[in-house]
């Protein structure tokens, strides 16, 4: 066993063996999946939902083939190890786009289904699983289940958002959305306080497919919750027809782990202040390429190394009922703790139901923040947990490293029903942590 494979947050660590499935027709040899297995794509989950300490990771990146692409109707069938980046390179020049995309394109289709990822268009589109109309699920006993909303529907619902525990997805059928231009018509509005964010969300959501905001989580007093609201739509024919995949995309890299002292209250406060004031006018409109709009961090390789050797923790919660007082309380608790984050985003989610039994998205407000992994942040998380728990909210397993078993079982009361669909030879570090099994 070794610690070669990590999550994106690099916390916690795990020692595990690995075995690569090479063909989608292959079965899962029992002698290779010991004592338990877990599919592993690109490892972009933040916590331990993609880790299997003491067990086996089933590497899926060799399943990277496109099976068919109906360019008339936007129906793509591909293997589960294909990344969203590889899909975009195929479909954008042919006038199609992903129906839902998270903040990175470096995730596999299997990972996107297993975590039922959501994006800036959740208020009008729902989550990724809403557009996965069919997939094959390979179980450790060699059986193969064709899963749709009407065929093996229990496994379909359990696998979407099922954290890779119900079996190995070998291929999936995805419904795409049409575009005529590879650019996004973006509007950015600077807002001064949390109340302004909610006013902007209510006013602009009907007119924009994509909305999200960055907030300065260290601002306090009258400036609590200030930030930059970003809204966008795919460019239309009046902007011209341009479907070329963006070229000459330059990327940079973080070559080493930053020393821990680099990220401190002062440096984060300074960054947040400069970022907030980078836009002088209150409102700005521009045409931008989709890479810059959807994946601003993908241009910096290994950006997680900024958080140092001990890794990073992300806290992504969802508060139901659009309870603004709860969000205010969370932000005030973070500001008072002086444990700042320069990656803090907030979004109002929609009410389109997810297909997945264990999917995270629900109507409400989601808030996501990154912190360096250290003791003071663990103490902060316990305070935030109390607020989220009392508000009837939940945390996102794909981002989590710290959720208690009691909280998980409270947030996801379907977990015992879901457990009946777990493959008997599959497990994960996350699942054992939150079920005490």
CSV table of C-alpha atoms in Angstrom, one decimal:
chain,number,residue,atom,x,y,z
A,1,UNK,CA,0.0,0.0,0.0
A,2,UNK,CA,1.1,3.5,-0.6
A,3,UNK,CA,-0.1,7.1,-0.3
A,4,UNK,CA,0.3,7.9,-4.0
A,5,UNK,CA,-3.3,8.8,-4.6
A,6,UNK,CA,-4.8,11.7,-2.8
A,7,UNK,CA,-7.8,13.9,-2.8
A,8,UNK,CA,-7.6,17.5,-4.1
A,9,UNK,CA,-7.5,18.8,-0.5
A,10,UNK,CA,-4.7,16.4,0.4
A,11,UNK,CA,-6.4,15.9,3.8
A,12,UNK,CA,-6.8,13.3,5.2
A,13,UNK,CA,-4.1,11.1,3.8
A,14,UNK,CA,-4.7,7.4,3.0
A,15,UNK,CA,-2.6,4.3,2.2
A,16,UNK,CA,-4.2,2.1,-0.4
A,17,UNK,CA,-3.5,-0.3,-3.2
A,18,UNK,CA,-4.6,0.4,-6.8
A,19,UNK,CA,-5.8,-1.5,-9.8
A,20,UNK,CA,-6.6,-0.1,-13.2
A,21,UNK,CA,-9.6,-1.3,-15.2
A,22,UNK,CA,-8.5,-1.1,-18.8
A,23,UNK,CA,-11.6,-2.1,-20.8
A,24,UNK,CA,-15.3,-1.4,-20.0
A,25,UNK,CA,-16.0,-5.1,-20.9
A,26,UNK,CA,-13.6,-6.2,-18.1
A,27,UNK,CA,-15.0,-7.5,-14.8
A,28,UNK,CA,-13.7,-6.6,-11.3
A,29,UNK,CA,-11.4,-9.5,-10.2
A,30,UNK,CA,-12.1,-10.3,-6.6
A,31,UNK,CA,-8.4,-10.9,-5.9
A,32,UNK,CA,-7.6,-7.3,-6.9
A,33,UNK,CA,-10.4,-5.7,-4.9
A,34,UNK,CA,-9.3,-6.4,-1.4
A,35,UNK,CA,-10.6,-5.9,1.2
A,36,UNK,CA,-12.8,-3.4,-0.6
A,37,UNK,CA,-12.7,-1.3,-3.7
A,38,UNK,CA,-13.6,2.3,-4.7
A,39,UNK,CA,-13.6,3.9,-8.2
A,40,UNK,CA,-11.1,6.7,-8.6
A,41,UNK,CA,-11.0,9.1,-11.5
A,42,UNK,CA,-9.0,12.3,-11.3
A,43,UNK,CA,-9.1,12.7,-7.5
A,44,UNK,CA,-10.8,16.1,-7.5
A,45,UNK,CA,-13.0,15.5,-4.5
A,46,UNK,CA,-11.7,17.6,-1.7
A,47,UNK,CA,-11.9,15.2,1.3
A,48,UNK,CA,-12.0,11.5,1.7
A,49,UNK,CA,-15.0,10.5,-0.4
A,50,UNK,CA,-12.5,9.4,-3.1
A,51,UNK,CA,-10.2,7.6,-0.7
A,52,UNK,CA,-10.2,4.1,0.6
A,53,UNK,CA,-7.7,3.8,3.4
A,54,UNK,CA,-6.5,0.2,3.7
A,55,UNK,CA,-8.4,-0.8,0.6
A,56,UNK,CA,-8.1,-0.6,-3.2
A,57,UNK,CA,-8.7,2.2,-5.6
A,58,UNK,CA,-10.1,1.1,-8.9
A,59,UNK,CA,-8.5,3.5,-11.4
A,60,UNK,CA,-10.9,4.5,-14.2
A,61,UNK,CA,-8.9,6.8,-16.4
A,62,UNK,CA,-8.2,4.1,-19.0
A,63,UNK,CA,-12.0,4.2,-19.7
A,64,UNK,CA,-11.5,7.3,-21.7
A,65,UNK,CA,-13.2,6.6,-25.0
A,66,UNK,CA,-16.1,8.2,-26.7
A,67,UNK,CA,-18.7,5.7,-27.9
A,68,UNK,CA,-21.1,7.8,-29.9
A,69,UNK,CA,-22.0,11.5,-30.4
A,70,UNK,CA,-25.4,12.4,-32.0
A,71,UNK,CA,-24.5,15.9,-33.3
A,72,UNK,CA,-28.1,16.5,-34.4
A,73,UNK,CA,-29.7,16.0,-31.0
A,74,UNK,CA,-26.7,16.6,-28.7
A,75,UNK,CA,-26.6,13.1,-27.2
A,76,UNK,CA,-23.2,11.9,-26.1
A,77,UNK,CA,-22.3,8.4,-24.9
A,78,UNK,CA,-18.9,8.0,-23.4
A,79,UNK,CA,-16.9,5.9,-21.0
A,80,UNK,CA,-16.9,6.9,-17.4
A,81,UNK,CA,-13.2,7.8,-17.3
A,82,UNK,CA,-13.6,10.6,-19.9
A,83,UNK,CA,-13.0,14.0,-18.3
A,84,UNK,CA,-15.2,17.1,-18.8
A,85,UNK,CA,-12.2,18.8,-20.4
A,86,UNK,CA,-12.0,16.1,-23.1
A,87,UNK,CA,-15.8,16.3,-23.7
A,88,UNK,CA,-15.6,20.1,-24.1
A,89,UNK,CA,-12.8,19.7,-26.8
A,90,UNK,CA,-15.1,17.4,-28.7
A,91,UNK,CA,-18.5,19.1,-28.4
A,92,UNK,CA,-17.9,22.9,-28.4
A,93,UNK,CA,-16.6,23.0,-32.0
A,94,UNK,CA,-19.8,21.2,-33.0
A,95,UNK,CA,-22.2,23.6,-31.2
A,96,UNK,CA,-22.8,21.8,-27.9
A,97,UNK,CA,-22.0,22.4,-24.3
A,98,UNK,CA,-22.2,20.6,-21.0
A,99,UNK,CA,-25.6,20.9,-19.4
A,100,UNK,CA,-24.1,21.4,-16.0
A,101,UNK,CA,-20.5,21.9,-15.0
A,102,UNK,CA,-18.7,22.4,-11.7
A,103,UNK,CA,-15.9,24.8,-11.1
A,104,UNK,CA,-13.3,22.5,-12.6
A,105,UNK,CA,-13.3,20.7,-15.9
A,106,UNK,CA,-10.8,18.2,-14.6
A,107,UNK,CA,-13.3,15.7,-13.3
A,108,UNK,CA,-14.4,12.5,-14.9
A,109,UNK,CA,-17.9,11.7,-16.0
A,110,UNK,CA,-18.0,8.9,-13.4
A,111,UNK,CA,-17.0,11.4,-10.7
A,112,UNK,CA,-19.5,14.0,-11.9
A,113,UNK,CA,-22.3,11.4,-11.6
A,114,UNK,CA,-21.0,9.9,-8.3
A,115,UNK,CA,-21.0,13.3,-6.7
A,116,UNK,CA,-24.0,14.7,-8.7
A,117,UNK,CA,-22.1,17.9,-9.2
A,118,UNK,CA,-23.9,21.2,-9.6
A,119,UNK,CA,-22.9,24.6,-11.1
A,120,UNK,CA,-23.7,28.2,-11.6
A,121,UNK,CA,-27.0,27.3,-13.4
A,122,UNK,CA,-28.5,25.1,-10.7
A,123,UNK,CA,-31.4,27.6,-10.3
A,124,UNK,CA,-32.6,26.9,-13.9
A,125,UNK,CA,-31.1,23.5,-14.7
A,126,UNK,CA,-30.6,21.4,-11.6
A,127,UNK,CA,-27.7,19.1,-11.1
A,128,UNK,CA,-25.6,17.0,-13.5
A,129,UNK,CA,-27.6,13.8,-12.8
A,130,UNK,CA,-30.7,15.5,-14.3
A,131,UNK,CA,-29.0,15.1,-17.7
A,132,UNK,CA,-27.6,11.6,-17.4
A,133,UNK,CA,-30.3,9.5,-19.0
A,134,UNK,CA,-28.6,6.1,-19.0
A,135,UNK,CA,-25.5,4.4,-17.7
A,136,UNK,CA,-24.1,0.9,-17.1
A,137,UNK,CA,-23.3,-0.2,-13.6
A,138,UNK,CA,-20.8,-3.0,-13.1
A,139,UNK,CA,-21.1,-4.8,-9.9
A,140,UNK,CA,-18.3,-6.9,-8.2
A,141,UNK,CA,-20.2,-10.1,-8.9
A,142,UNK,CA,-19.9,-9.5,-12.6
A,143,UNK,CA,-23.5,-8.4,-13.2
A,144,UNK,CA,-24.1,-5.3,-15.3
A,145,UNK,CA,-27.2,-3.2,-14.7
A,146,UNK,CA,-28.5,-0.8,-17.4
A,147,UNK,CA,-29.8,2.0,-15.3
A,148,UNK,CA,-32.4,4.7,-16.4
A,149,UNK,CA,-35.2,6.6,-14.7
A,150,UNK,CA,-37.5,3.6,-15.5
A,151,UNK,CA,-35.1,0.6,-15.7
A,152,UNK,CA,-33.3,-0.5,-12.5
A,153,UNK,CA,-34.5,2.9,-11.3
A,154,UNK,CA,-33.5,2.1,-7.7
A,155,UNK,CA,-29.9,1.7,-8.7
A,156,UNK,CA,-30.2,4.7,-11.0
A,157,UNK,CA,-31.3,6.9,-8.1
A,158,UNK,CA,-28.8,5.4,-5.7
A,159,UNK,CA,-25.8,5.8,-8.0
A,160,UNK,CA,-26.4,9.4,-8.9
A,161,UNK,CA,-24.8,11.1,-5.9
A,162,UNK,CA,-23.9,7.7,-4.6
A,163,UNK,CA,-20.3,8.5,-4.0
A,164,UNK,CA,-19.0,5.6,-6.1
A,165,UNK,CA,-20.3,3.0,-3.7
A,166,UNK,CA,-23.0,1.2,-5.7
A,167,UNK,CA,-20.6,-0.2,-8.3
A,168,UNK,CA,-18.4,1.0,-11.2
A,169,UNK,CA,-20.1,3.1,-13.9
A,170,UNK,CA,-18.5,2.0,-17.2
A,171,UNK,CA,-20.3,4.4,-19.6
A,172,UNK,CA,-23.0,7.0,-19.5
A,173,UNK,CA,-25.4,8.8,-21.9
A,174,UNK,CA,-25.6,12.5,-21.4
A,175,UNK,CA,-28.0,15.1,-22.9
A,176,UNK,CA,-26.1,18.3,-23.9
A,177,UNK,CA,-27.3,21.8,-24.5
A,178,UNK,CA,-26.8,23.8,-27.8
A,179,UNK,CA,-24.6,26.9,-28.2
A,180,UNK,CA,-23.8,29.1,-31.2
A,181,UNK,CA,-20.8,30.8,-29.6
A,182,UNK,CA,-17.9,29.7,-27.4
A,183,UNK,CA,-18.1,32.9,-25.3
A,184,UNK,CA,-20.1,34.0,-22.4
A,185,UNK,CA,-21.9,37.4,-22.1
A,186,UNK,CA,-20.9,38.2,-18.5
A,187,UNK,CA,-22.1,40.9,-16.2
A,188,UNK,CA,-20.2,41.6,-12.9
A,189,UNK,CA,-21.7,43.8,-10.2
A,190,UNK,CA,-19.9,44.9,-7.1
A,191,UNK,CA,-22.1,44.8,-4.0
A,192,UNK,CA,-21.5,46.3,-0.6
A,193,UNK,CA,-23.3,44.0,1.8
A,194,UNK,CA,-25.0,40.6,2.1
A,195,UNK,CA,-28.5,42.0,1.6
A,196,UNK,CA,-27.4,43.3,-1.8
A,197,UNK,CA,-26.4,39.8,-2.9
A,198,UNK,CA,-29.9,38.5,-2.2
A,199,UNK,CA,-31.5,41.4,-4.0
A,200,UNK,CA,-29.2,40.8,-7.1
A,201,UNK,CA,-29.9,37.1,-7.0
A,202,UNK,CA,-33.7,37.7,-7.0
A,203,UNK,CA,-33.6,40.3,-9.7
A,204,UNK,CA,-31.1,38.7,-12.1
A,205,UNK,CA,-31.8,35.0,-11.8
A,206,UNK,CA,-34.8,35.1,-14.2
A,207,UNK,CA,-32.6,36.7,-16.9
A,208,UNK,CA,-29.3,34.8,-16.5
A,209,UNK,CA,-28.6,31.0,-16.8
A,210,UNK,CA,-25.5,31.3,-14.7
A,211,UNK,CA,-25.2,33.2,-11.4
A,212,UNK,CA,-22.7,33.1,-8.5
A,213,UNK,CA,-20.9,35.5,-6.2
A,214,UNK,CA,-17.5,35.8,-4.6
A,215,UNK,CA,-17.7,37.3,-1.1
A,216,UNK,CA,-15.1,38.8,1.2
A,217,UNK,CA,-15.6,36.6,4.2
A,218,UNK,CA,-13.3,38.7,6.4
A,219,UNK,CA,-15.3,41.9,5.9
A,220,UNK,CA,-17.3,42.9,8.9
A,221,UNK,CA,-19.8,45.4,10.3
A,222,UNK,CA,-21.7,47.2,7.6
A,223,UNK,CA,-19.5,45.5,4.9
A,224,UNK,CA,-20.3,42.0,6.0
A,225,UNK,CA,-20.9,39.8,3.0
A,226,UNK,CA,-19.7,42.3,0.4
A,227,UNK,CA,-18.5,40.9,-2.9
A,228,UNK,CA,-18.7,40.6,-6.7
A,229,UNK,CA,-21.8,39.1,-8.3
A,230,UNK,CA,-21.3,37.3,-11.6
A,231,UNK,CA,-24.0,36.5,-14.1
A,232,UNK,CA,-23.8,35.2,-17.6
A,233,UNK,CA,-25.4,33.6,-20.6
A,234,UNK,CA,-24.0,31.8,-23.6
A,235,UNK,CA,-23.4,34.4,-26.3
A,236,UNK,CA,-26.0,34.6,-29.0
A,237,UNK,CA,-26.0,34.9,-32.8
A,238,UNK,CA,-25.9,38.7,-32.4
A,239,UNK,CA,-22.4,38.2,-30.9
A,240,UNK,CA,-21.4,36.2,-34.0
A,241,UNK,CA,-21.0,32.5,-34.5
A,242,UNK,CA,-17.7,31.2,-33.1
A,243,UNK,CA,-17.4,27.6,-32.0
A,244,UNK,CA,-13.6,27.2,-32.0
A,245,UNK,CA,-12.2,25.7,-28.9
A,246,UNK,CA,-10.2,28.4,-27.1
A,247,UNK,CA,-6.6,28.3,-28.2
A,248,UNK,CA,-3.3,29.4,-26.7
A,249,UNK,CA,-4.6,28.9,-23.2
A,250,UNK,CA,-1.6,29.7,-21.0
A,251,UNK,CA,-1.4,28.1,-17.6
A,252,UNK,CA,0.9,28.6,-14.7
A,253,UNK,CA,1.9,26.2,-11.9
A,254,UNK,CA,2.5,26.3,-8.2
A,255,UNK,CA,5.9,24.6,-8.1
A,256,UNK,CA,6.1,23.9,-4.4
A,257,UNK,CA,4.0,23.8,-1.2
A,258,UNK,CA,3.7,27.3,0.2
A,259,UNK,CA,5.0,27.8,3.7
A,260,UNK,CA,2.2,27.9,6.2
A,261,UNK,CA,2.9,31.5,7.3
A,262,UNK,CA,2.0,32.8,3.7
A,263,UNK,CA,-1.7,32.3,4.3
A,264,UNK,CA,-2.5,34.3,7.3
A,265,UNK,CA,-5.2,36.7,8.4
A,266,UNK,CA,-3.3,39.7,7.1
A,267,UNK,CA,-2.4,38.3,3.7
A,268,UNK,CA,-6.0,37.0,3.1
A,269,UNK,CA,-7.5,40.3,4.2
A,270,UNK,CA,-5.2,42.1,1.8
A,271,UNK,CA,-6.0,39.8,-1.1
A,272,UNK,CA,-9.7,40.1,-0.5
A,273,UNK,CA,-9.5,43.9,-0.3
A,274,UNK,CA,-7.6,44.1,-3.6
A,275,UNK,CA,-9.8,41.6,-5.3
A,276,UNK,CA,-13.0,43.4,-4.2
A,277,UNK,CA,-11.6,46.7,-5.5
A,278,UNK,CA,-10.2,45.3,-8.7
A,279,UNK,CA,-13.4,46.4,-10.4
A,280,UNK,CA,-13.7,50.2,-10.1
A,281,UNK,CA,-17.1,50.6,-11.6
A,282,UNK,CA,-20.1,49.1,-9.8
A,283,UNK,CA,-21.2,47.3,-12.9
A,284,UNK,CA,-19.2,45.8,-15.8
A,285,UNK,CA,-20.2,43.8,-18.9
A,286,UNK,CA,-18.0,41.9,-21.3
A,287,UNK,CA,-17.7,38.9,-23.6
A,288,UNK,CA,-15.4,36.3,-22.1
A,289,UNK,CA,-14.4,32.8,-23.2
A,290,UNK,CA,-16.1,29.9,-21.3
A,291,UNK,CA,-12.8,28.8,-19.7
A,292,UNK,CA,-12.4,32.1,-17.9
A,293,UNK,CA,-16.0,32.1,-16.8
A,294,UNK,CA,-16.4,28.6,-15.6
A,295,UNK,CA,-12.9,27.4,-14.7
A,296,UNK,CA,-10.8,30.4,-13.5
A,297,UNK,CA,-8.7,28.2,-11.3
A,298,UNK,CA,-8.0,25.5,-13.8
A,299,UNK,CA,-5.4,27.8,-15.4
A,300,UNK,CA,-3.2,27.4,-12.3
A,301,UNK,CA,-1.9,23.9,-12.1
A,302,UNK,CA,-1.6,22.5,-8.5
A,303,UNK,CA,-3.2,25.6,-7.0
A,304,UNK,CA,-4.0,23.5,-3.9
A,305,UNK,CA,-0.3,23.7,-3.0
A,306,UNK,CA,-0.9,27.3,-1.9
A,307,UNK,CA,-2.4,25.9,1.3
A,308,UNK,CA,0.8,24.1,2.3
A,309,UNK,CA,1.9,20.6,3.0
A,310,UNK,CA,-1.0,19.9,5.5
A,311,UNK,CA,-3.5,20.5,2.8
A,312,UNK,CA,-6.8,22.4,2.6
A,313,UNK,CA,-10.3,22.0,3.9
A,314,UNK,CA,-13.4,23.1,2.2
A,315,UNK,CA,-16.6,23.9,4.0
A,316,UNK,CA,-19.6,23.8,1.7
A,317,UNK,CA,-22.9,24.0,3.4
A,318,UNK,CA,-26.5,24.4,2.1
A,319,UNK,CA,-29.0,26.3,4.2
A,320,UNK,CA,-32.7,25.8,3.3
A,321,UNK,CA,-35.5,28.3,3.0
A,322,UNK,CA,-33.2,31.1,1.9
A,323,UNK,CA,-32.5,31.9,5.5
A,324,UNK,CA,-30.4,35.1,5.3
A,325,UNK,CA,-30.0,35.3,9.0
A,326,UNK,CA,-28.2,31.9,9.1
A,327,UNK,CA,-25.8,33.0,6.3
A,328,UNK,CA,-25.1,36.2,8.2
A,329,UNK,CA,-24.4,34.2,11.3
A,330,UNK,CA,-22.0,31.9,9.5
A,331,UNK,CA,-20.1,34.8,7.9
A,332,UNK,CA,-19.9,36.7,11.2
A,333,UNK,CA,-18.6,33.5,12.9
A,334,UNK,CA,-15.9,33.2,10.3
A,335,UNK,CA,-15.0,36.9,10.4
A,336,UNK,CA,-14.8,36.8,14.2
A,337,UNK,CA,-12.6,33.7,14.1
A,338,UNK,CA,-10.1,35.6,11.9
A,339,UNK,CA,-9.8,32.3,9.9
A,340,UNK,CA,-10.1,33.9,6.5
A,341,UNK,CA,-10.6,32.3,3.1
A,342,UNK,CA,-9.9,34.0,-0.3
A,343,UNK,CA,-12.0,31.4,-2.1
A,344,UNK,CA,-15.5,32.0,-0.8
A,345,UNK,CA,-18.5,31.7,-3.1
A,346,UNK,CA,-22.2,31.9,-2.5
A,347,UNK,CA,-25.2,30.9,-4.7
A,348,UNK,CA,-28.9,30.6,-4.5
A,349,UNK,CA,-29.9,27.1,-5.5
A,350,UNK,CA,-33.1,26.3,-7.5
A,351,UNK,CA,-35.9,23.9,-6.8
A,352,UNK,CA,-35.4,21.3,-9.6
A,353,UNK,CA,-35.2,18.0,-7.8
A,354,UNK,CA,-32.1,15.9,-8.1
A,355,UNK,CA,-32.4,12.4,-9.4
A,356,UNK,CA,-30.0,11.1,-6.8
A,357,UNK,CA,-31.1,9.6,-3.5
A,358,UNK,CA,-28.1,11.0,-1.7
A,359,UNK,CA,-27.6,14.2,-3.9
A,360,UNK,CA,-26.5,17.3,-2.0
A,361,UNK,CA,-28.3,20.0,-4.0
A,362,UNK,CA,-31.6,21.3,-2.6
A,363,UNK,CA,-33.5,24.6,-2.7
A,364,UNK,CA,-31.7,27.1,-0.5
A,365,UNK,CA,-28.4,29.0,-0.3
A,366,UNK,CA,-25.0,27.3,-0.6
A,367,UNK,CA,-21.8,28.7,0.7
A,368,UNK,CA,-18.4,27.3,0.0
A,369,UNK,CA,-15.1,28.4,1.6
A,370,UNK,CA,-11.5,27.0,1.5
A,371,UNK,CA,-9.2,27.0,4.5
A,372,UNK,CA,-5.8,25.6,5.3
A,373,UNK,CA,-5.9,22.4,7.3
A,374,UNK,CA,-5.0,23.3,10.9
A,375,UNK,CA,-6.4,23.0,14.4
A,376,UNK,CA,-7.9,26.4,14.6
A,377,UNK,CA,-9.9,25.7,11.5
A,378,UNK,CA,-11.2,22.4,12.9
A,379,UNK,CA,-12.5,24.4,15.9
A,380,UNK,CA,-14.1,26.9,13.6
A,381,UNK,CA,-15.9,24.1,11.7
A,382,UNK,CA,-17.4,22.8,14.9
A,383,UNK,CA,-19.0,26.2,15.5
A,384,UNK,CA,-20.3,26.3,11.9
A,385,UNK,CA,-21.6,22.8,12.2
A,386,UNK,CA,-23.9,23.9,15.1
A,387,UNK,CA,-25.3,26.8,13.0
A,388,UNK,CA,-25.9,24.6,9.9
A,389,UNK,CA,-27.4,21.7,12.0
A,390,UNK,CA,-29.8,24.0,13.9
A,391,UNK,CA,-30.9,25.6,10.6
A,392,UNK,CA,-31.8,22.2,9.1
A,393,UNK,CA,-29.0,22.5,6.5
A,394,UNK,CA,-26.4,20.0,5.2
A,395,UNK,CA,-22.8,19.6,4.1
A,396,UNK,CA,-21.5,18.4,0.7
A,397,UNK,CA,-19.8,14.9,1.0
A,398,UNK,CA,-17.7,15.6,-2.1
A,399,UNK,CA,-16.0,18.5,-0.2
A,400,UNK,CA,-16.0,17.2,3.3
A,401,UNK,CA,-13.2,15.9,5.5
A,402,UNK,CA,-14.7,16.5,9.0
A,403,UNK,CA,-18.4,15.9,9.1
A,404,UNK,CA,-19.4,13.8,12.2
A,405,UNK,CA,-21.4,10.6,11.8
A,406,UNK,CA,-24.3,12.1,13.7
A,407,UNK,CA,-24.5,15.1,11.4
A,408,UNK,CA,-24.2,13.0,8.2
A,409,UNK,CA,-27.0,10.7,9.3
A,410,UNK,CA,-29.1,13.7,10.3
A,411,UNK,CA,-28.4,15.6,7.0
A,412,UNK,CA,-29.0,12.5,4.9
A,413,UNK,CA,-31.8,10.5,6.5
A,414,UNK,CA,-32.0,8.3,3.4
A,415,UNK,CA,-28.5,6.8,4.2
A,416,UNK,CA,-29.8,3.5,5.6
A,417,UNK,CA,-32.0,3.0,2.5
A,418,UNK,CA,-29.1,3.9,0.3
A,419,UNK,CA,-26.8,1.4,2.1
A,420,UNK,CA,-28.9,-1.4,0.7
A,421,UNK,CA,-27.6,-0.6,-2.8
A,422,UNK,CA,-23.9,-0.4,-1.9
A,423,UNK,CA,-21.8,-3.1,-3.6
A,424,UNK,CA,-20.8,-5.6,-0.9
A,425,UNK,CA,-17.1,-5.2,-2.0
A,426,UNK,CA,-17.1,-1.4,-2.2
A,427,UNK,CA,-16.4,1.1,0.6
A,428,UNK,CA,-14.6,4.4,1.2
A,429,UNK,CA,-12.8,6.2,4.0
A,430,UNK,CA,-15.7,8.7,4.0
A,431,UNK,CA,-18.4,6.1,4.3
A,432,UNK,CA,-16.7,4.3,7.2
A,433,UNK,CA,-16.2,7.7,8.9
A,434,UNK,CA,-19.8,8.8,8.7
A,435,UNK,CA,-21.4,5.5,9.4
A,436,UNK,CA,-19.0,4.1,12.0
A,437,UNK,CA,-18.7,0.9,10.0
